[in-house]
Structures are given as C-alpha cells and as structure tokens.
mmCIF file of C-alpha atoms in Angstrom:
data_model
loop_
_atom_site.group_PDB
_atom_site.id
_atom_site.type_symbol
_atom_site.label_atom_id
_atom_site.label_comp_id
_atom_site.label_asym_id
_atom_site.label_seq_id
_atom_site.Cartn_x
_atom_site.Cartn_y
_atom_site.Cartn_z
ATOM 1 C CA UNK A 1 68.908 -6.730 35.225
ATOM 2 C CA UNK A 2 72.254 -7.303 33.606
ATOM 3 C CA UNK A 3 75.514 -5.229 34.139
ATOM 4 C CA UNK A 4 75.183 -2.958 31.141
ATOM 5 C CA UNK A 5 71.792 -1.700 32.327
ATOM 6 C CA UNK A 6 72.978 -1.137 35.850
ATOM 7 C CA UNK A 7 75.801 0.964 34.452
ATOM 8 C CA UNK A 8 73.429 3.167 32.448
ATOM 9 C CA UNK A 9 71.064 3.509 35.218
ATOM 10 C CA UNK A 10 73.938 4.372 37.381
ATOM 11 C CA UNK A 11 75.386 6.939 35.307
ATOM 12 C CA UNK A 12 71.997 8.517 34.665
ATOM 13 C CA UNK A 13 71.345 8.769 38.302
ATOM 14 C CA UNK A 14 74.790 10.291 38.885
ATOM 15 C CA UNK A 15 74.229 13.008 36.354
ATOM 16 C CA UNK A 16 70.761 13.835 37.706
ATOM 17 C CA UNK A 17 72.140 14.129 40.994
ATOM 18 C CA UNK A 18 75.070 16.448 39.700
ATOM 19 C CA UNK A 19 72.489 18.700 37.944
ATOM 20 C CA UNK A 20 70.180 18.813 40.924
ATOM 21 C CA UNK A 21 73.179 19.926 43.049
ATOM 22 C CA UNK A 22 73.983 22.694 40.790
ATOM 23 C CA UNK A 23 70.244 23.779 40.151
ATOM 24 C CA UNK A 24 70.457 22.472 36.296
ATOM 25 C CA UNK A 25 68.112 19.723 36.513
ATOM 26 C CA UNK A 26 64.746 21.643 35.676
ATOM 27 C CA UNK A 27 66.633 23.606 33.008
ATOM 28 C CA UNK A 28 67.759 20.366 31.301
ATOM 29 C CA UNK A 29 64.269 18.811 31.369
ATOM 30 C CA UNK A 30 62.899 22.001 29.884
ATOM 31 C CA UNK A 31 65.203 22.089 27.187
ATOM 32 C CA UNK A 32 64.980 18.437 26.343
ATOM 33 C CA UNK A 33 61.025 18.849 26.134
ATOM 34 C CA UNK A 34 61.366 21.767 23.772
ATOM 35 C CA UNK A 35 63.750 19.735 21.471
ATOM 36 C CA UNK A 36 61.247 16.658 21.335
ATOM 37 C CA UNK A 37 58.391 19.111 20.578
ATOM 38 C CA UNK A 38 60.403 20.773 17.744
ATOM 39 C CA UNK A 39 61.636 17.476 16.423
ATOM 40 C CA UNK A 40 57.965 16.135 16.233
ATOM 41 C CA UNK A 41 57.048 19.215 14.513
ATOM 42 C CA UNK A 42 59.650 18.989 11.868
ATOM 43 C CA UNK A 43 58.697 15.320 11.293
ATOM 44 C CA UNK A 44 55.006 16.018 10.991
ATOM 45 C CA UNK A 45 55.397 18.744 8.592
ATOM 46 C CA UNK A 46 57.826 17.047 6.403
ATOM 47 C CA UNK A 47 55.318 13.943 6.238
ATOM 48 C CA UNK A 48 52.437 16.272 5.488
ATOM 49 C CA UNK A 49 54.300 18.157 2.675
ATOM 50 C CA UNK A 50 55.483 14.893 1.145
ATOM 51 C CA UNK A 51 52.045 13.287 1.158
ATOM 52 C CA UNK A 52 50.387 16.585 -0.362
ATOM 53 C CA UNK A 53 52.961 16.667 -3.058
ATOM 54 C CA UNK A 54 52.000 13.214 -4.189
ATOM 55 C CA UNK A 55 48.291 13.968 -4.301
ATOM 56 C CA UNK A 56 47.677 10.955 -1.966
ATOM 57 C CA UNK A 57 44.101 10.169 -1.608
ATOM 58 C CA UNK A 58 43.420 7.384 0.928
ATOM 59 C CA UNK A 59 40.949 4.539 -0.151
ATOM 60 C CA UNK A 60 37.536 4.665 1.420
ATOM 61 C CA UNK A 61 35.149 1.912 1.861
ATOM 62 C CA UNK A 62 32.023 1.564 -0.626
ATOM 63 C CA UNK A 63 29.162 3.199 0.991
ATOM 64 C CA UNK A 64 26.532 0.681 2.181
ATOM 65 C CA UNK A 65 23.095 1.061 0.840
ATOM 66 C CA UNK A 66 20.430 1.489 3.306
ATOM 67 C CA UNK A 67 16.849 -0.211 3.055
ATOM 68 C CA UNK A 68 15.227 3.380 2.476
ATOM 69 C CA UNK A 69 17.582 3.871 -0.555
ATOM 70 C CA UNK A 70 16.880 0.398 -1.885
ATOM 71 C CA UNK A 71 13.224 1.142 -1.403
ATOM 72 C CA UNK A 72 13.035 4.368 -3.353
ATOM 73 C CA UNK A 73 15.169 2.886 -6.041
ATOM 74 C CA UNK A 74 12.635 0.027 -6.623
ATOM 75 C CA UNK A 75 9.754 2.477 -6.370
ATOM 76 C CA UNK A 76 11.212 4.607 -9.228
ATOM 77 C CA UNK A 77 12.079 1.638 -11.417
ATOM 78 C CA UNK A 78 8.668 0.383 -10.918
ATOM 79 C CA UNK A 79 7.383 4.020 -11.895
ATOM 80 C CA UNK A 80 9.534 3.904 -15.209
ATOM 81 C CA UNK A 81 8.444 0.560 -16.050
ATOM 82 C CA UNK A 82 4.751 1.383 -15.790
ATOM 83 C CA UNK A 83 5.163 4.647 -17.749
ATOM 84 C CA UNK A 84 6.991 2.651 -20.466
ATOM 85 C CA UNK A 85 4.421 -0.134 -20.605
ATOM 86 C CA UNK A 86 1.938 0.262 -23.498
ATOM 87 C CA UNK A 87 -1.833 0.741 -22.473
ATOM 88 C CA UNK A 88 -3.720 -2.566 -23.650
ATOM 89 C CA UNK A 89 -7.445 -2.913 -23.994
ATOM 90 C CA UNK A 90 -8.742 -5.082 -21.170
ATOM 91 C CA UNK A 91 -12.517 -5.266 -21.918
ATOM 92 C CA UNK A 92 -13.254 -2.792 -24.722
ATOM 93 C CA UNK A 93 -11.999 0.648 -25.641
ATOM 94 C CA UNK A 94 -15.271 2.358 -24.457
ATOM 95 C CA UNK A 95 -15.589 0.446 -21.322
ATOM 96 C CA UNK A 96 -11.979 0.879 -20.470
ATOM 97 C CA UNK A 97 -12.188 4.743 -21.040
ATOM 98 C CA UNK A 98 -15.227 4.693 -18.826
ATOM 99 C CA UNK A 99 -13.482 2.569 -16.035
ATOM 100 C CA UNK A 100 -10.447 4.978 -16.197
ATOM 101 C CA UNK A 101 -12.509 7.855 -15.708
ATOM 102 C CA UNK A 102 -14.307 6.195 -12.668
ATOM 103 C CA UNK A 103 -10.746 5.257 -11.315
ATOM 104 C CA UNK A 104 -9.478 8.823 -11.725
ATOM 105 C CA UNK A 105 -12.555 10.422 -9.906
ATOM 106 C CA UNK A 106 -12.135 7.916 -7.119
ATOM 107 C CA UNK A 107 -8.425 8.604 -6.558
ATOM 108 C CA UNK A 108 -9.121 12.194 -6.648
ATOM 109 C CA UNK A 109 -12.119 12.102 -4.093
ATOM 110 C CA UNK A 110 -10.930 9.489 -1.819
ATOM 111 C CA UNK A 111 -7.035 9.376 -1.969
ATOM 112 C CA UNK A 112 -5.689 12.872 -2.815
ATOM 113 C CA UNK A 113 -7.949 14.414 -0.453
ATOM 114 C CA UNK A 114 -5.553 13.304 2.478
ATOM 115 C CA UNK A 115 -2.493 12.090 0.632
ATOM 116 C CA UNK A 116 -1.568 15.495 -1.012
ATOM 117 C CA UNK A 117 -0.922 16.864 2.432
ATOM 118 C CA UNK A 118 1.620 14.080 3.187
ATOM 119 C CA UNK A 119 3.729 13.987 -0.020
ATOM 120 C CA UNK A 120 4.727 16.126 -3.030
ATOM 121 C CA UNK A 121 5.044 13.401 -5.233
ATOM 122 C CA UNK A 122 1.275 12.204 -5.720
ATOM 123 C CA UNK A 123 2.042 10.740 -9.248
ATOM 124 C CA UNK A 124 4.167 7.702 -8.077
ATOM 125 C CA UNK A 125 1.330 6.614 -5.667
ATOM 126 C CA UNK A 126 -1.578 7.219 -8.269
ATOM 127 C CA UNK A 127 0.468 5.222 -10.791
ATOM 128 C CA UNK A 128 0.934 2.397 -8.481
ATOM 129 C CA UNK A 129 -2.770 2.324 -7.500
ATOM 130 C CA UNK A 130 -3.960 2.486 -11.031
ATOM 131 C CA UNK A 131 -1.627 -0.466 -12.010
ATOM 132 C CA UNK A 132 -3.044 -2.733 -9.118
ATOM 133 C CA UNK A 133 -6.611 -1.790 -9.930
ATOM 134 C CA UNK A 134 -6.304 -2.562 -13.633
ATOM 135 C CA UNK A 135 -4.826 -5.874 -12.674
ATOM 136 C CA UNK A 136 -7.714 -6.542 -10.586
ATOM 137 C CA UNK A 137 -10.043 -5.464 -13.540
ATOM 138 C CA UNK A 138 -8.213 -7.765 -15.979
ATOM 139 C CA UNK A 139 -8.265 -10.878 -13.536
ATOM 140 C CA UNK A 140 -12.229 -10.120 -12.790
ATOM 141 C CA UNK A 141 -12.646 -9.838 -16.657
ATOM 142 C CA UNK A 142 -10.900 -13.113 -17.392
ATOM 143 C CA UNK A 143 -12.995 -14.838 -14.752
ATOM 144 C CA UNK A 144 -16.325 -13.368 -16.064
ATOM 145 C CA UNK A 145 -15.292 -14.380 -19.568
ATOM 146 C CA UNK A 146 -15.607 -18.055 -18.627
ATOM 147 C CA UNK A 147 -18.977 -17.763 -17.265
ATOM 148 C CA UNK A 148 -22.050 -18.785 -19.574
ATOM 149 C CA UNK A 149 -24.050 -15.717 -19.143
ATOM 150 C CA UNK A 150 -27.157 -17.098 -20.853
ATOM 151 C CA UNK A 151 -27.231 -20.363 -18.590
ATOM 152 C CA UNK A 152 -26.685 -18.060 -15.588
ATOM 153 C CA UNK A 153 -29.486 -15.690 -16.270
ATOM 154 C CA UNK A 154 -32.178 -18.128 -17.871
ATOM 155 C CA UNK A 155 -31.378 -21.144 -15.770
ATOM 156 C CA UNK A 156 -29.600 -20.871 -12.529
ATOM 157 C CA UNK A 157 -30.998 -17.362 -11.334
ATOM 158 C CA UNK A 158 -34.283 -18.376 -12.377
ATOM 159 C CA UNK A 159 -34.201 -21.636 -10.524
ATOM 160 C CA UNK A 160 -32.901 -19.844 -7.330
ATOM 161 C CA UNK A 161 -35.674 -17.327 -7.368
ATOM 162 C CA UNK A 162 -38.341 -20.175 -8.117
ATOM 163 C CA UNK A 163 -37.022 -21.931 -4.993
ATOM 164 C CA UNK A 164 -36.891 -18.984 -2.940
ATOM 165 C CA UNK A 165 -40.496 -17.804 -3.743
ATOM 166 C CA UNK A 166 -41.725 -21.394 -3.304
ATOM 167 C CA UNK A 167 -40.351 -21.465 0.186
ATOM 168 C CA UNK A 168 -41.859 -18.262 0.896
ATOM 169 C CA UNK A 169 -45.543 -19.312 -0.291
ATOM 170 C CA UNK A 170 -45.525 -22.529 1.314
ATOM 171 C CA UNK A 171 -44.503 -20.845 4.732
ATOM 172 C CA UNK A 172 -47.235 -18.394 4.202
ATOM 173 C CA UNK A 173 -49.878 -21.196 3.537
ATOM 174 C CA UNK A 174 -48.954 -23.213 6.566
ATOM 175 C CA UNK A 175 -51.338 -23.554 9.268
ATOM 176 C CA UNK A 176 -50.314 -24.032 12.815
ATOM 177 C CA UNK A 177 -53.529 -25.159 13.921
ATOM 178 C CA UNK A 178 -53.440 -28.253 12.016
ATOM 179 C CA UNK A 179 -49.822 -29.247 12.787
ATOM 180 C CA UNK A 180 -48.530 -27.737 9.458
ATOM 181 C CA UNK A 181 -46.056 -25.197 11.000
ATOM 182 C CA UNK A 182 -43.589 -24.831 8.298
ATOM 183 C CA UNK A 183 -41.343 -21.506 8.733
ATOM 184 C CA UNK A 184 -39.245 -19.987 6.261
ATOM 185 C CA UNK A 185 -35.820 -20.621 7.262
ATOM 186 C CA UNK A 186 -33.165 -17.929 6.651
ATOM 187 C CA UNK A 187 -29.695 -18.794 6.064
ATOM 188 C CA UNK A 188 -27.333 -18.952 8.982
ATOM 189 C CA UNK A 189 -25.343 -15.870 7.923
ATOM 190 C CA UNK A 190 -28.481 -13.924 8.005
ATOM 191 C CA UNK A 191 -29.556 -14.544 11.554
ATOM 192 C CA UNK A 192 -27.911 -11.228 13.100
ATOM 193 C CA UNK A 193 -25.654 -8.564 11.890
ATOM 194 C CA UNK A 194 -22.682 -10.082 13.503
ATOM 195 C CA UNK A 195 -22.937 -13.307 11.531
ATOM 196 C CA UNK A 196 -23.710 -11.348 8.403
ATOM 197 C CA UNK A 197 -20.549 -9.479 8.912
ATOM 198 C CA UNK A 198 -18.465 -12.396 9.677
ATOM 199 C CA UNK A 199 -19.854 -14.102 6.314
ATOM 200 C CA UNK A 200 -19.139 -10.983 4.194
ATOM 201 C CA UNK A 201 -15.683 -10.746 5.761
ATOM 202 C CA UNK A 202 -14.862 -14.428 4.753
ATOM 203 C CA UNK A 203 -16.312 -13.751 1.439
ATOM 204 C CA UNK A 204 -14.244 -10.771 0.830
ATOM 205 C CA UNK A 205 -11.065 -12.500 1.968
ATOM 206 C CA UNK A 206 -11.671 -15.203 -0.773
ATOM 207 C CA UNK A 207 -12.154 -12.472 -3.530
ATOM 208 C CA UNK A 208 -9.044 -10.660 -2.340
ATOM 209 C CA UNK A 209 -7.154 -14.016 -2.645
ATOM 210 C CA UNK A 210 -8.273 -14.545 -6.281
ATOM 211 C CA UNK A 211 -8.016 -10.929 -7.627
ATOM 212 C CA UNK A 212 -5.361 -9.286 -5.968
ATOM 213 C CA UNK A 213 -1.785 -9.074 -7.343
ATOM 214 C CA UNK A 214 0.487 -11.806 -6.045
ATOM 215 C CA UNK A 215 2.594 -9.414 -3.880
ATOM 216 C CA UNK A 216 -0.456 -8.326 -2.014
ATOM 217 C CA UNK A 217 -2.458 -11.446 -1.699
ATOM 218 C CA UNK A 218 0.500 -13.121 -0.355
ATOM 219 C CA UNK A 219 1.013 -10.673 2.622
ATOM 220 C CA UNK A 220 -1.537 -11.601 5.491
ATOM 221 C CA UNK A 221 -1.358 -7.993 7.041
ATOM 222 C CA UNK A 222 -2.429 -6.049 3.897
ATOM 223 C CA UNK A 223 -4.980 -8.650 3.133
ATOM 224 C CA UNK A 224 -6.579 -8.306 6.436
ATOM 225 C CA UNK A 225 -6.607 -4.522 6.480
ATOM 226 C CA UNK A 226 -8.093 -4.438 2.725
ATOM 227 C CA UNK A 227 -10.602 -7.209 3.942
ATOM 228 C CA UNK A 228 -11.909 -5.002 6.833
ATOM 229 C CA UNK A 229 -12.078 -1.820 4.861
ATOM 230 C CA UNK A 230 -13.898 -3.429 1.967
ATOM 231 C CA UNK A 231 -16.293 -5.369 4.135
ATOM 232 C CA UNK A 232 -17.239 -2.494 6.537
ATOM 233 C CA UNK A 233 -16.916 0.639 4.329
ATOM 234 C CA UNK A 234 -17.875 -1.168 0.967
ATOM 235 C CA UNK A 235 -19.996 -4.221 0.837
ATOM 236 C CA UNK A 236 -21.900 -3.994 4.133
ATOM 237 C CA UNK A 237 -22.908 -0.405 3.612
ATOM 238 C CA UNK A 238 -23.914 -0.860 -0.143
ATOM 239 C CA UNK A 239 -25.874 -3.918 0.860
ATOM 240 C CA UNK A 240 -27.669 -2.058 3.652
ATOM 241 C CA UNK A 241 -28.558 0.717 1.233
ATOM 242 C CA UNK A 242 -29.702 -1.388 -1.529
ATOM 243 C CA UNK A 243 -32.010 -3.590 0.638
ATOM 244 C CA UNK A 244 -33.373 -1.017 2.949
ATOM 245 C CA UNK A 245 -37.113 -0.576 2.999
ATOM 246 C CA UNK A 246 -36.952 2.891 1.780
ATOM 247 C CA UNK A 247 -34.830 2.022 -1.274
ATOM 248 C CA UNK A 248 -37.432 0.430 -3.485
ATOM 249 C CA UNK A 249 -40.167 3.040 -3.273
ATOM 250 C CA UNK A 250 -37.565 5.569 -4.092
ATOM 251 C CA UNK A 251 -36.308 3.638 -7.148
ATOM 252 C CA UNK A 252 -39.982 3.134 -8.282
ATOM 253 C CA UNK A 253 -40.614 6.714 -7.875
ATOM 254 C CA UNK A 254 -37.557 7.720 -9.714
ATOM 255 C CA UNK A 255 -38.448 5.341 -12.547
ATOM 256 C CA UNK A 256 -42.246 6.718 -12.726
ATOM 257 C CA UNK A 257 -40.739 10.308 -13.188
ATOM 258 C CA UNK A 258 -38.275 9.314 -15.880
ATOM 259 C CA UNK A 259 -41.300 7.588 -17.691
ATOM 260 C CA UNK A 260 -43.364 10.513 -17.291
ATOM 261 C CA UNK A 261 -40.876 13.085 -18.439
ATOM 262 C CA UNK A 262 -40.147 10.874 -21.391
ATOM 263 C CA UNK A 263 -43.777 10.727 -22.353
ATOM 264 C CA UNK A 264 -44.264 14.338 -21.887
ATOM 265 C CA UNK A 265 -41.068 15.224 -24.203
ATOM 266 C CA UNK A 266 -42.924 14.675 -27.515
ATOM 267 C CA UNK A 267 -45.971 16.535 -26.359
ATOM 268 C CA UNK A 268 -43.858 19.632 -25.553
ATOM 269 C CA UNK A 269 -42.329 19.788 -29.077
ATOM 270 C CA UNK A 270 -43.283 22.712 -31.384
ATOM 271 C CA UNK A 271 -45.948 21.886 -34.062
ATOM 272 C CA UNK A 272 -43.282 22.365 -36.715
ATOM 273 C CA UNK A 273 -41.233 19.523 -35.446
ATOM 274 C CA UNK A 274 -43.983 17.148 -35.263
ATOM 275 C CA UNK A 275 -44.523 17.524 -39.135
#
C-alpha cells in the first residue's frame, strides 16, 4: 500500500470517527444510499427513454427447426406432390378401377375403423397408403408381364401336377410285404405347422424385398413387422381356409346350386319371352 492510499484511508477513518462521535454516521450513510438509488433510477430511466425513442429491436437468433416440424413439413410436401401427380393406367382402366374400389373398401374397413379415433387428418394417411399400394401393384404387374403365361399353364403347371399325382399313385401301389415300401414324401416345410410358418415367413420377406417401395424395403424393422402381419393374418390363414377339408365340398355345392339356378332360369320365363 503506497502513501496516497494510506492518507485516503486515514482521512476516511478520521471522518467516520468524527461522525460517529457526534451521532451523524448512520444519518450520513442513509443519505448516501438514497442518493445512489436516485442516481441509478435517473440513469436507467434516461437509458430506457433513449432506447425507446429509437425503436430499437434487439436481434434474435433464428429459431432452430425441430425434428417434428421437419417431419410434418415433409409429410405435407409429399401429400401435395401425390395430389399433383396425374393418375396413370397401371394394368388397364377397368382393372385399375376395380382395384381402386377394393383398396378403398379395405382402407375403410381395416384402417379407418381404428385410425379415425387417433387423428383428425385421415386423408394424409390414406393418400400415403394408396400411393404405396399402387407402387406394389405396379411392380407386381411389371414382374407378371415378363412371365410366359402360355408356357406356365400348359407346360410348367401340367408337369408339376403330373409329377405330384405320379408320386401319389406310386406310393399307393407300393406293397410293404414284398419290400416295395415307397412312401409319399412331403416337402420339409410341410412337416409341421411351425416349419410351415417359418417357410411362409421367409417367402413373405423375399416378396416384401421385391415389391415394397425402397424406403420401406430398406428398413429392417418395418419389413419384419409387415412380414409377421402378412404371414400370420394373411397367407397362413388364407391357405388354411382354402385347403381345409370343408372348403372343397362347400365350393362344389355352391357351383351346383349356381348351375341349377342357371338351368332353371330359362324355364321360369313367360311363354311370350320364349317366342
């Protein structure tokens, strides 16, 4: 501490001692505190008045876009793009109209029944689903157009059926007493229900990789969820219904009833119509 600072502190101490001696110390501190508050008020009021007069607006940092806002914006852009796209004929006009009717009914019965309680904007989801379904139909149509239907029906299917019935007939004629014990061998995936489900699951995953849009087929989670849904609720249930023992007699009875009704229709016409 230098000499000047010592003199200042000494004078300050002397003044405080004199004020304390004559009971003016607290009064002086009170007055000084009030003067500081008044000065601060005058300074802040003047600063606020000057800033307000210039209409000063502080610069703010640009808001950061959240992931939810980006996702909503992309969905809206996708919705607008799909609305603006002209509808092209995929297979033929009549078949496309029939498929569109089936898609509309499926979405109404299997999607809107639970989704309309979750969201007020059902059109966005329906538009997205219909766009993806038509992509699948377009890819399936392109694949089927490369198949030789004549060769498939007249040669490949006939050969498979001939081989299948030949194995059944050979197994039925085999005689175990003479050592000719040839059994009809099933495919490995038909050994039990678990093997059948596993085979259908693998088959479904291959089909999803081929026909799904690229943004879905590349996502393992979505592909596995769709595989289990299609396998359990779609393919396995449909095959069980089609090849059940009760299905064939029911189809035959229905066809007999239709044929009988068609034969009775001309007989029920008035005599004037026959002429």
